[in-house]
Amino acid sequence: MDDYDYNHSGYHLDDDAADSGPRVNIRDFNNTTIDFILSHTTLALANSIRRTMLAEIPTVAIDLVEIESNTSVLADEFLAHRLGLVPLSTRGVEEMLYTRDCDCDEFCDNCAVILRLDVANRNLDHNLKVFARDLVAQRVDGQAIHDPRPRRNSTANGYNPAAPATIEDLPPRGVPVMLDEKRQGALICQLRKGQELKLRCIVKKGIAKEHAKWAPTAAIGFEYDPHNKLRHTQLWHEGNDARAEWPESKNAGWEEPLPAPEDHVMGGGAAGGVPFDYEAEPSQFYVSLEGTGVMPPDAVLHSGIRTLQLKLGGVIQQLSALTDSGHDTTAVVNTMDSPGPEVGNGEHTAYGGGRTPGYGGQQTAYGGGMTPGYGGGPVGQGTAYGGGGQTPAYGAGSAYGGGGLGGATPYGSRPGY
């Protein structure tokens, strides 16, 4: 990371090299945002990377809050919610285990980090502001966490906002990230004279699909086809020229401009008189990513690609294992749409071997009662809800009092016809 040229504008590849795989051209990059162009790929892959960066990248966040004393004006639940959204450093998150994968009984140094907060306003007449910097990181045994390694872009007062951040610039894992000039971090609450706040936080690993507090990104802008040549966007307009009413995107300059329309009837798009190509597909995508500070923005991109590779690798590995063992992978896909021969032509279910009412079956998987199936015995046999009671189907006696064909009804008397 230290040898990375942050002024690099991307590689210029020839046509043969460009067609060999996706290409990333970084247009802008600082310690919180990254703006890049993803080209020579499909819309499906580009959108998969976007969704992975939004919800699949593992980070750390406060998951449990144990409040010992809270005399502030904020309720315990309100404080717990604010603490969960405090951005924490993800340096070394790959070495951290999920709680569900750890062998400990509750939490340990392998799956958790402890943050303690003990602040009180004893003598001040004005409000005492409590920031994220007041959270002290500790190990499970109570030892404080220190960072012995120097940071490349650190200054005497904290981070240098002008220099791009790297993983090495982040504090130890679980420590609050403070990118502001005063190194205070997020404001947690304010304490008046005589108020105090004492609590313990348990930091755990997770992904944004479980909760938004684990999201490494604040927002991701995604655009393709800025000239709307593909007609994927219907532009509402009052006149006949949609291009005149809709300003061009900032990304329009990165693609060939549109020629003047042959006529002023723009239809639903802004492509003018350009002939519409039904087979055209987008291949260049403009992505603008804003991080929360838990990791550098370029690390979010790298982690998103790595996470997507791992997910796809797991699928390929399972399919390869089935192929090596003699199974036909196409049959595996087909079983997702129709039951296989092991289901027994619709009779036996996967829930304990009971019979289904379809295709001649009678018994169900819910206790062995009889069902009014199609072809399995007389219509109106006993149901699964109590044994031999008759079903009311097709004129037979009801299950609410017995009786034969046309016998007693649930209301105590025979029908009038």
Tab-separated table of C-alpha atoms in Angstrom:
chain	number	residue	atom	x	y	z
A	1	MET	CA	0.000	0.000	0.000
A	2	ASP	CA	2.893	2.412	0.727
A	3	ASP	CA	4.195	2.099	-2.864
A	4	TYR	CA	0.833	2.925	-4.405
A	5	ASP	CA	0.806	5.900	-6.761
A	6	TYR	CA	-2.263	7.882	-5.726
A	7	ASN	CA	-1.915	10.181	-8.754
A	8	HIS	CA	-2.126	7.232	-11.125
A	9	SER	CA	-4.998	7.658	-13.588
A	10	GLY	CA	-5.259	4.047	-14.716
A	11	TYR	CA	-3.652	1.870	-17.364
A	12	HIS	CA	-4.122	2.381	-21.060
A	13	LEU	CA	-4.651	-1.060	-22.535
A	14	ASP	CA	-4.838	-2.065	-26.130
A	15	ASP	CA	-7.960	-3.696	-27.496
A	16	ASP	CA	-6.766	-7.266	-26.950
A	17	ALA	CA	-5.738	-6.627	-23.338
A	18	ALA	CA	-8.865	-4.633	-22.609
A	19	ASP	CA	-11.100	-7.501	-23.657
A	20	SER	CA	-9.336	-9.957	-21.344
A	21	GLY	CA	-11.202	-8.833	-18.218
A	22	PRO	CA	-12.687	-5.984	-16.185
A	23	ARG	CA	-10.743	-2.749	-15.879
A	24	VAL	CA	-10.793	-0.176	-13.056
A	25	ASN	CA	-9.796	3.421	-13.717
A	26	ILE	CA	-9.592	5.544	-10.534
A	27	ARG	CA	-10.602	9.143	-11.225
A	28	ASP	CA	-10.464	10.596	-7.699
A	29	PHE	CA	-9.322	9.276	-4.350
A	30	ASN	CA	-8.921	10.670	-0.815
A	31	ASN	CA	-9.228	9.351	2.743
A	32	THR	CA	-13.041	9.105	2.645
A	33	THR	CA	-14.175	8.795	-0.992
A	34	ILE	CA	-13.143	7.072	-4.196
A	35	ASP	CA	-14.464	7.703	-7.702
A	36	PHE	CA	-13.670	5.118	-10.359
A	37	ILE	CA	-14.834	3.700	-13.686
A	38	LEU	CA	-15.470	-0.023	-14.013
A	39	SER	CA	-15.350	-1.064	-17.661
A	40	HIS	CA	-15.182	-4.142	-19.894
A	41	THR	CA	-17.665	-6.031	-17.761
A	42	THR	CA	-21.392	-6.722	-17.556
A	43	LEU	CA	-24.155	-4.972	-15.675
A	44	ALA	CA	-24.700	-8.089	-13.556
A	45	LEU	CA	-21.101	-8.186	-12.327
A	46	ALA	CA	-20.932	-4.429	-11.721
A	47	ASN	CA	-24.145	-4.488	-9.702
A	48	SER	CA	-22.927	-7.539	-7.772
A	49	ILE	CA	-19.806	-5.650	-6.725
A	50	ARG	CA	-21.923	-2.669	-5.700
A	51	ARG	CA	-24.263	-4.778	-3.573
A	52	THR	CA	-21.323	-6.634	-2.017
A	53	MET	CA	-19.652	-3.377	-1.001
A	54	LEU	CA	-22.911	-2.221	0.548
A	55	ALA	CA	-23.825	-5.264	2.619
A	56	GLU	CA	-21.288	-8.107	2.530
A	57	ILE	CA	-17.954	-6.679	3.730
A	58	PRO	CA	-17.102	-7.719	7.321
A	59	THR	CA	-16.453	-4.881	9.777
A	60	VAL	CA	-16.686	-4.379	13.543
A	61	ALA	CA	-19.248	-2.410	15.551
A	62	ILE	CA	-20.613	-2.183	19.076
A	63	ASP	CA	-23.096	-5.028	19.421
A	64	LEU	CA	-23.820	-5.176	23.175
A	65	VAL	CA	-23.985	-2.319	25.704
A	66	GLU	CA	-23.972	-2.920	29.457
A	67	ILE	CA	-24.951	0.317	31.205
A	68	GLU	CA	-23.920	0.567	34.847
A	69	SER	CA	-24.972	4.166	35.484
A	70	ASN	CA	-26.805	6.655	33.302
A	71	THR	CA	-28.155	9.890	34.776
A	72	SER	CA	-28.098	11.817	31.490
A	73	VAL	CA	-31.233	12.987	29.723
A	74	LEU	CA	-30.906	10.222	27.117
A	75	ALA	CA	-32.551	6.866	27.687
A	76	ASP	CA	-30.487	3.689	27.780
A	77	GLU	CA	-31.910	2.454	24.475
A	78	PHE	CA	-31.149	5.778	22.800
A	79	LEU	CA	-27.533	5.669	23.977
A	80	ALA	CA	-27.130	2.064	22.855
A	81	HIS	CA	-28.368	2.991	19.382
A	82	ARG	CA	-25.948	5.927	19.103
A	83	LEU	CA	-23.030	3.828	20.314
A	84	GLY	CA	-23.758	1.149	17.747
A	85	LEU	CA	-23.320	3.680	14.925
A	86	VAL	CA	-19.899	4.914	16.090
A	87	PRO	CA	-17.362	3.959	13.352
A	88	LEU	CA	-14.651	1.632	14.644
A	89	SER	CA	-11.353	0.615	13.081
A	90	THR	CA	-11.354	-2.614	11.062
A	91	ARG	CA	-7.597	-3.098	10.943
A	92	GLY	CA	-6.965	-6.820	11.215
A	93	VAL	CA	-10.649	-7.725	10.935
A	94	GLU	CA	-9.671	-10.767	8.843
A	95	GLU	CA	-8.060	-12.288	11.932
A	96	MET	CA	-11.198	-11.793	14.018
A	97	LEU	CA	-13.805	-14.531	14.340
A	98	TYR	CA	-17.559	-14.214	14.203
A	99	THR	CA	-19.222	-14.934	17.532
A	100	ARG	CA	-21.027	-17.912	15.999
A	101	ASP	CA	-17.691	-19.404	14.892
A	102	CYS	CA	-15.811	-18.915	18.162
A	103	ASP	CA	-15.497	-21.715	20.736
A	104	CYS	CA	-15.731	-19.419	23.765
A	105	ASP	CA	-18.780	-19.412	26.020
A	106	GLU	CA	-19.521	-15.677	25.812
A	107	PHE	CA	-16.756	-13.611	24.180
A	108	CYS	CA	-12.966	-13.537	24.098
A	109	ASP	CA	-10.097	-11.669	22.454
A	110	ASN	CA	-10.555	-13.709	19.278
A	111	CYS	CA	-14.129	-12.553	18.669
A	112	ALA	CA	-14.623	-9.329	20.657
A	113	VAL	CA	-13.106	-6.055	21.847
A	114	ILE	CA	-14.157	-4.227	25.024
A	115	LEU	CA	-14.850	-0.476	25.035
A	116	ARG	CA	-15.393	1.269	28.370
A	117	LEU	CA	-16.870	4.705	29.007
A	118	ASP	CA	-16.747	6.372	32.417
A	119	VAL	CA	-17.473	10.121	32.321
A	120	ALA	CA	-19.013	12.400	34.965
A	121	ASN	CA	-19.605	16.133	35.201
A	122	ARG	CA	-18.726	16.904	38.817
A	123	ASN	CA	-18.030	20.637	38.994
A	124	LEU	CA	-18.585	22.211	35.566
A	125	ASP	CA	-21.481	24.638	35.276
A	126	HIS	CA	-21.732	24.134	31.515
A	127	ASN	CA	-22.520	20.951	29.647
A	128	LEU	CA	-19.771	18.363	29.324
A	129	LYS	CA	-19.707	16.831	25.848
A	130	VAL	CA	-18.933	13.132	25.610
A	131	PHE	CA	-17.254	12.093	22.353
A	132	ALA	CA	-16.140	8.811	20.835
A	133	ARG	CA	-12.583	9.616	21.954
A	134	ASP	CA	-13.716	8.941	25.544
A	135	LEU	CA	-14.248	5.258	24.717
A	136	VAL	CA	-11.255	3.282	26.021
A	137	ALA	CA	-10.406	0.049	24.208
A	138	GLN	CA	-9.484	-2.941	26.352
A	139	ARG	CA	-8.918	-6.625	26.022
A	140	VAL	CA	-11.246	-9.057	27.672
A	141	ASP	CA	-8.860	-9.385	30.626
A	142	GLY	CA	-8.964	-5.594	31.177
A	143	GLN	CA	-5.591	-4.642	29.655
A	144	ALA	CA	-5.609	-1.465	27.587
A	145	ILE	CA	-4.981	-1.762	23.838
A	146	HIS	CA	-2.061	0.318	22.571
A	147	ASP	CA	-0.777	0.838	19.054
A	148	PRO	CA	3.031	0.530	18.993
A	149	ARG	CA	3.314	0.940	15.228
A	150	PRO	CA	3.705	4.431	13.710
A	151	ARG	CA	1.211	5.626	11.135
A	152	ARG	CA	2.435	6.854	7.791
A	153	ASN	CA	-0.074	9.699	7.432
A	154	SER	CA	-0.392	10.620	11.093
A	155	THR	CA	0.437	14.014	12.562
A	156	ALA	CA	0.833	15.320	16.084
A	157	ASN	CA	-2.888	16.127	16.280
A	158	GLY	CA	-4.163	12.982	14.559
A	159	TYR	CA	-4.745	12.106	10.919
A	160	ASN	CA	-3.706	14.230	7.987
A	161	PRO	CA	-6.900	14.873	5.980
A	162	ALA	CA	-4.903	15.848	2.898
A	163	ALA	CA	-3.176	12.470	2.587
A	164	PRO	CA	-4.962	9.312	1.422
A	165	ALA	CA	-5.561	6.894	4.253
A	166	THR	CA	-4.351	3.303	4.307
A	167	ILE	CA	-5.029	0.352	6.556
A	168	GLU	CA	-1.831	1.142	8.467
A	169	ASP	CA	-3.184	4.602	9.291
A	170	LEU	CA	-6.102	3.147	11.232
A	171	PRO	CA	-5.944	2.637	15.001
A	172	PRO	CA	-6.048	-0.895	16.451
A	173	ARG	CA	-9.096	-3.050	15.793
A	174	GLY	CA	-12.205	-1.846	17.580
A	175	VAL	CA	-10.852	1.603	18.485
A	176	PRO	CA	-13.094	4.528	17.418
A	177	VAL	CA	-12.049	6.231	14.194
A	178	MET	CA	-11.670	10.017	14.498
A	179	LEU	CA	-11.016	11.786	11.204
A	180	ASP	CA	-11.951	15.301	12.338
A	181	GLU	CA	-9.263	17.894	12.973
A	182	LYS	CA	-9.783	17.919	16.753
A	183	ARG	CA	-9.764	14.109	16.938
A	184	GLN	CA	-12.939	13.985	18.976
A	185	GLY	CA	-15.035	11.606	16.931
A	186	ALA	CA	-18.800	11.371	17.037
A	187	LEU	CA	-20.724	13.178	19.774
A	188	ILE	CA	-22.397	10.631	22.067
A	189	CYS	CA	-24.203	12.826	24.603
A	190	GLN	CA	-23.902	15.881	26.885
A	191	LEU	CA	-23.815	15.824	30.677
A	192	ARG	CA	-24.965	18.617	32.954
A	193	LYS	CA	-23.507	19.199	36.400
A	194	GLY	CA	-24.046	16.177	38.622
A	195	GLN	CA	-24.735	13.739	35.757
A	196	GLU	CA	-22.603	10.721	34.867
A	197	LEU	CA	-22.412	7.935	32.317
A	198	LYS	CA	-20.673	4.626	32.930
A	199	LEU	CA	-20.990	1.635	30.632
A	200	ARG	CA	-19.211	-1.238	28.892
A	201	CYS	CA	-19.504	-2.044	25.186
A	202	ILE	CA	-18.831	-5.360	23.453
A	203	VAL	CA	-17.499	-4.937	19.907
A	204	LYS	CA	-18.180	-7.806	17.509
A	205	LYS	CA	-17.680	-8.673	13.874
A	206	GLY	CA	-20.548	-8.601	11.397
A	207	ILE	CA	-21.822	-7.467	8.002
A	208	ALA	CA	-24.336	-4.814	7.001
A	209	LYS	CA	-26.818	-7.459	5.871
A	210	GLU	CA	-27.318	-8.201	9.582
A	211	HIS	CA	-27.434	-4.544	10.688
A	212	ALA	CA	-26.562	-1.188	9.114
A	213	LYS	CA	-24.043	-0.397	11.860
A	214	TRP	CA	-21.626	-2.839	10.181
A	215	ALA	CA	-21.784	-0.980	6.848
A	216	PRO	CA	-18.372	0.263	5.630
A	217	THR	CA	-19.996	2.723	3.206
A	218	ALA	CA	-22.178	5.758	3.732
A	219	ALA	CA	-23.332	5.934	0.103
A	220	ILE	CA	-22.504	4.486	-3.312
A	221	GLY	CA	-23.345	6.320	-6.511
A	222	PHE	CA	-23.819	4.084	-9.539
A	223	GLU	CA	-24.460	5.178	-13.128
A	224	TYR	CA	-24.125	3.839	-16.633
A	225	ASP	CA	-25.144	5.008	-20.108
A	226	PRO	CA	-25.261	8.740	-19.250
A	227	HIS	CA	-26.608	9.578	-22.718
A	228	ASN	CA	-29.457	7.051	-22.313
A	229	LYS	CA	-28.684	5.319	-25.585
A	230	LEU	CA	-30.069	2.060	-24.228
A	231	ARG	CA	-33.433	3.640	-23.298
A	232	HIS	CA	-33.278	2.154	-19.794
A	233	THR	CA	-34.499	5.456	-18.360
A	234	GLN	CA	-37.749	7.137	-19.295
A	235	LEU	CA	-37.169	10.891	-19.139
A	236	TRP	CA	-40.274	12.900	-18.407
A	237	HIS	CA	-40.409	16.125	-20.416
A	238	GLU	CA	-42.978	18.758	-21.322
A	239	GLY	CA	-41.710	19.669	-24.767
A	240	ASN	CA	-40.437	17.618	-27.685
A	241	ASP	CA	-36.741	17.771	-26.789
A	242	ALA	CA	-35.925	15.810	-23.636
A	243	ARG	CA	-32.206	16.468	-24.056
A	244	ALA	CA	-32.789	20.199	-23.808
A	245	GLU	CA	-34.795	19.829	-20.599
A	246	TRP	CA	-32.530	17.295	-18.881
A	247	PRO	CA	-28.934	18.406	-18.202
A	248	GLU	CA	-26.171	15.988	-18.973
A	249	SER	CA	-24.550	14.001	-16.211
A	250	LYS	CA	-20.986	14.734	-15.179
A	251	ASN	CA	-20.101	11.311	-16.559
A	252	ALA	CA	-21.379	12.142	-20.043
A	253	GLY	CA	-17.986	13.556	-20.975
A	254	TRP	CA	-16.403	10.126	-20.600
A	255	GLU	CA	-18.402	8.701	-23.506
A	256	GLU	CA	-18.928	9.731	-27.094
A	257	PRO	CA	-21.359	12.639	-27.359
A	258	LEU	CA	-24.669	12.197	-29.077
A	259	PRO	CA	-25.105	13.566	-32.594
A	260	ALA	CA	-27.803	16.097	-33.275
A	261	PRO	CA	-31.218	14.418	-33.524
A	262	GLU	CA	-32.678	14.011	-36.944
A	263	ASP	CA	-35.992	15.140	-35.564
A	264	HIS	CA	-37.038	16.684	-32.261
A	265	VAL	CA	-39.242	13.821	-31.201
A	266	MET	CA	-37.243	12.317	-28.371
A	267	GLY	CA	-39.589	9.576	-27.289
A	268	GLY	CA	-38.830	8.344	-23.800
A	269	GLY	CA	-35.107	8.997	-23.817
A	270	ALA	CA	-32.507	11.555	-24.742
A	271	ALA	CA	-30.682	9.673	-27.478
A	272	GLY	CA	-32.046	11.902	-30.208
A	273	GLY	CA	-32.008	10.538	-33.738
A	274	VAL	CA	-29.504	7.781	-32.993
A	275	PRO	CA	-30.845	4.435	-34.242
A	276	PHE	CA	-31.814	2.225	-31.352
A	277	ASP	CA	-29.824	-0.989	-30.945
A	278	TYR	CA	-31.894	-3.676	-29.233
A	279	GLU	CA	-28.863	-5.887	-28.615
A	280	ALA	CA	-26.657	-3.215	-27.024
A	281	GLU	CA	-25.563	-3.744	-23.420
A	282	PRO	CA	-23.745	-1.413	-21.031
A	283	SER	CA	-20.041	-2.098	-20.498
A	284	GLN	CA	-18.835	1.006	-18.642
A	285	PHE	CA	-20.009	1.931	-15.154
A	286	TYR	CA	-19.305	5.001	-13.029
A	287	VAL	CA	-19.056	4.381	-9.301
A	288	SER	CA	-18.637	6.982	-6.549
A	289	LEU	CA	-18.101	5.510	-3.094
A	290	GLU	CA	-18.137	7.327	0.249
A	291	GLY	CA	-16.836	5.416	3.242
A	292	THR	CA	-17.698	5.758	6.918
A	293	GLY	CA	-14.054	5.808	7.980
A	294	VAL	CA	-13.888	2.252	9.297
A	295	MET	CA	-11.551	1.402	6.403
A	296	PRO	CA	-10.029	3.326	3.474
A	297	PRO	CA	-12.304	3.590	0.441
A	298	ASP	CA	-9.933	1.637	-1.790
A	299	ALA	CA	-9.911	-1.134	0.825
A	300	VAL	CA	-13.715	-1.228	0.553
A	301	LEU	CA	-13.370	-1.897	-3.174
A	302	HIS	CA	-10.706	-4.554	-2.663
A	303	SER	CA	-12.686	-6.229	0.125
A	304	GLY	CA	-15.845	-6.209	-1.975
A	305	ILE	CA	-14.112	-7.966	-4.872
A	306	ARG	CA	-12.455	-10.450	-2.501
A	307	THR	CA	-15.753	-11.215	-0.750
A	308	LEU	CA	-17.522	-11.762	-4.058
A	309	GLN	CA	-14.728	-14.098	-5.188
A	310	LEU	CA	-15.075	-16.142	-2.012
A	311	LYS	CA	-18.838	-16.449	-2.442
A	312	LEU	CA	-18.502	-17.556	-6.057
A	313	GLY	CA	-15.599	-19.841	-5.155
A	314	GLY	CA	-17.781	-21.659	-2.641
A	315	VAL	CA	-20.414	-22.310	-5.294
A	316	ILE	CA	-17.808	-23.544	-7.790
A	317	GLN	CA	-16.252	-25.800	-5.160
A	318	GLN	CA	-19.566	-27.429	-4.323
A	319	LEU	CA	-20.393	-27.988	-7.991
A	320	SER	CA	-16.910	-29.413	-8.596
A	321	ALA	CA	-17.333	-31.812	-5.687
A	322	LEU	CA	-20.602	-33.071	-7.160
A	323	THR	CA	-18.991	-33.514	-10.571
A	324	ASP	CA	-15.992	-35.390	-9.137
A	325	SER	CA	-18.288	-37.757	-7.237
A	326	GLY	CA	-20.154	-38.710	-10.412
A	327	HIS	CA	-23.203	-36.455	-10.046
A	328	ASP	CA	-24.595	-34.552	-12.969
A	329	THR	CA	-24.609	-30.841	-12.084
A	330	THR	CA	-27.427	-30.203	-14.524
A	331	ALA	CA	-29.573	-32.656	-12.560
A	332	VAL	CA	-28.877	-30.663	-9.411
A	333	VAL	CA	-30.221	-27.564	-11.080
A	334	ASN	CA	-33.266	-29.419	-12.363
A	335	THR	CA	-34.156	-30.664	-8.895
A	336	MET	CA	-34.615	-27.077	-7.829
A	337	ASP	CA	-37.614	-26.847	-10.164
A	338	SER	CA	-39.171	-30.332	-9.864
A	339	PRO	CA	-39.092	-33.155	-7.295
A	340	GLY	CA	-36.639	-35.943	-7.924
A	341	PRO	CA	-37.333	-39.683	-7.885
A	342	GLU	CA	-36.483	-39.872	-4.179
A	343	VAL	CA	-39.625	-37.883	-3.419
A	344	GLY	CA	-41.738	-40.843	-4.522
A	345	ASN	CA	-43.843	-39.244	-7.262
A	346	GLY	CA	-45.335	-36.770	-4.877
A	347	GLU	CA	-46.289	-39.208	-2.121
A	348	HIS	CA	-43.547	-38.907	0.480
A	349	THR	CA	-42.427	-35.517	1.721
A	350	ALA	CA	-39.144	-34.348	3.202
A	351	TYR	CA	-40.767	-33.890	6.606
A	352	GLY	CA	-40.539	-37.335	8.164
A	353	GLY	CA	-41.833	-39.573	5.394
A	354	GLY	CA	-45.547	-38.802	5.626
A	355	ARG	CA	-47.865	-39.049	2.679
A	356	THR	CA	-49.073	-36.014	0.814
A	357	PRO	CA	-52.636	-35.619	-0.467
A	358	GLY	CA	-51.456	-35.328	-4.053
A	359	TYR	CA	-51.301	-38.075	-6.661
A	360	GLY	CA	-53.061	-40.895	-4.829
A	361	GLY	CA	-51.652	-40.333	-1.384
A	362	GLN	CA	-53.836	-40.413	1.708
A	363	GLN	CA	-51.771	-39.950	4.862
A	364	THR	CA	-50.185	-36.627	5.749
A	365	ALA	CA	-46.930	-35.907	7.537
A	366	TYR	CA	-48.800	-34.351	10.449
A	367	GLY	CA	-49.715	-37.284	12.691
A	368	GLY	CA	-50.897	-39.860	10.204
A	369	GLY	CA	-54.500	-38.735	9.776
A	370	MET	CA	-56.332	-39.277	6.532
A	371	THR	CA	-56.736	-36.506	3.992
A	372	PRO	CA	-59.431	-35.975	1.350
A	373	GLY	CA	-56.853	-36.630	-1.389
A	374	TYR	CA	-57.471	-37.123	-5.039
A	375	GLY	CA	-57.995	-40.820	-5.677
A	376	GLY	CA	-56.904	-42.262	-2.348
A	377	GLY	CA	-60.046	-43.795	-0.856
A	378	PRO	CA	-63.605	-42.458	-0.663
A	379	VAL	CA	-64.058	-38.743	-0.733
A	380	GLY	CA	-64.606	-37.355	2.731
A	381	GLN	CA	-62.449	-39.778	4.713
A	382	GLY	CA	-61.136	-39.040	8.194
A	383	THR	CA	-59.006	-35.950	8.607
A	384	ALA	CA	-55.699	-35.401	10.374
A	385	TYR	CA	-57.397	-33.313	13.034
A	386	GLY	CA	-58.708	-35.861	15.490
A	387	GLY	CA	-58.854	-39.170	13.693
A	388	GLY	CA	-62.147	-40.564	12.428
A	389	GLY	CA	-64.246	-37.437	12.164
A	390	GLN	CA	-65.918	-37.080	8.793
A	391	THR	CA	-64.982	-34.220	6.505
A	392	PRO	CA	-67.662	-31.959	5.075
A	393	ALA	CA	-66.369	-32.398	1.546
A	394	TYR	CA	-68.777	-33.186	-1.270
A	395	GLY	CA	-71.877	-33.795	0.842
A	396	ALA	CA	-70.425	-36.199	3.396
A	397	GLY	CA	-71.015	-35.851	7.126
A	398	SER	CA	-69.199	-32.975	8.796
A	399	ALA	CA	-66.356	-33.184	11.305
A	400	TYR	CA	-68.449	-31.257	13.840
A	401	GLY	CA	-70.820	-33.993	15.004
A	402	GLY	CA	-70.529	-36.993	12.698
A	403	GLY	CA	-73.412	-38.319	10.647
A	404	GLY	CA	-73.559	-39.942	7.281
A	405	LEU	CA	-74.231	-38.491	3.913
A	406	GLY	CA	-76.425	-35.489	4.386
A	407	GLY	CA	-76.443	-36.121	8.146
A	408	ALA	CA	-76.315	-33.720	11.059
A	409	THR	CA	-74.734	-30.342	10.449
A	410	PRO	CA	-72.563	-28.322	12.820
A	411	TYR	CA	-75.686	-26.379	13.786
A	412	GLY	CA	-77.599	-29.341	15.290
A	413	SER	CA	-80.248	-30.006	12.625
A	414	ARG	CA	-80.589	-31.494	9.187
A	415	PRO	CA	-80.592	-29.225	6.158
A	416	GLY	CA	-83.951	-28.241	4.813
A	417	TYR	CA	-83.434	-30.004	1.506
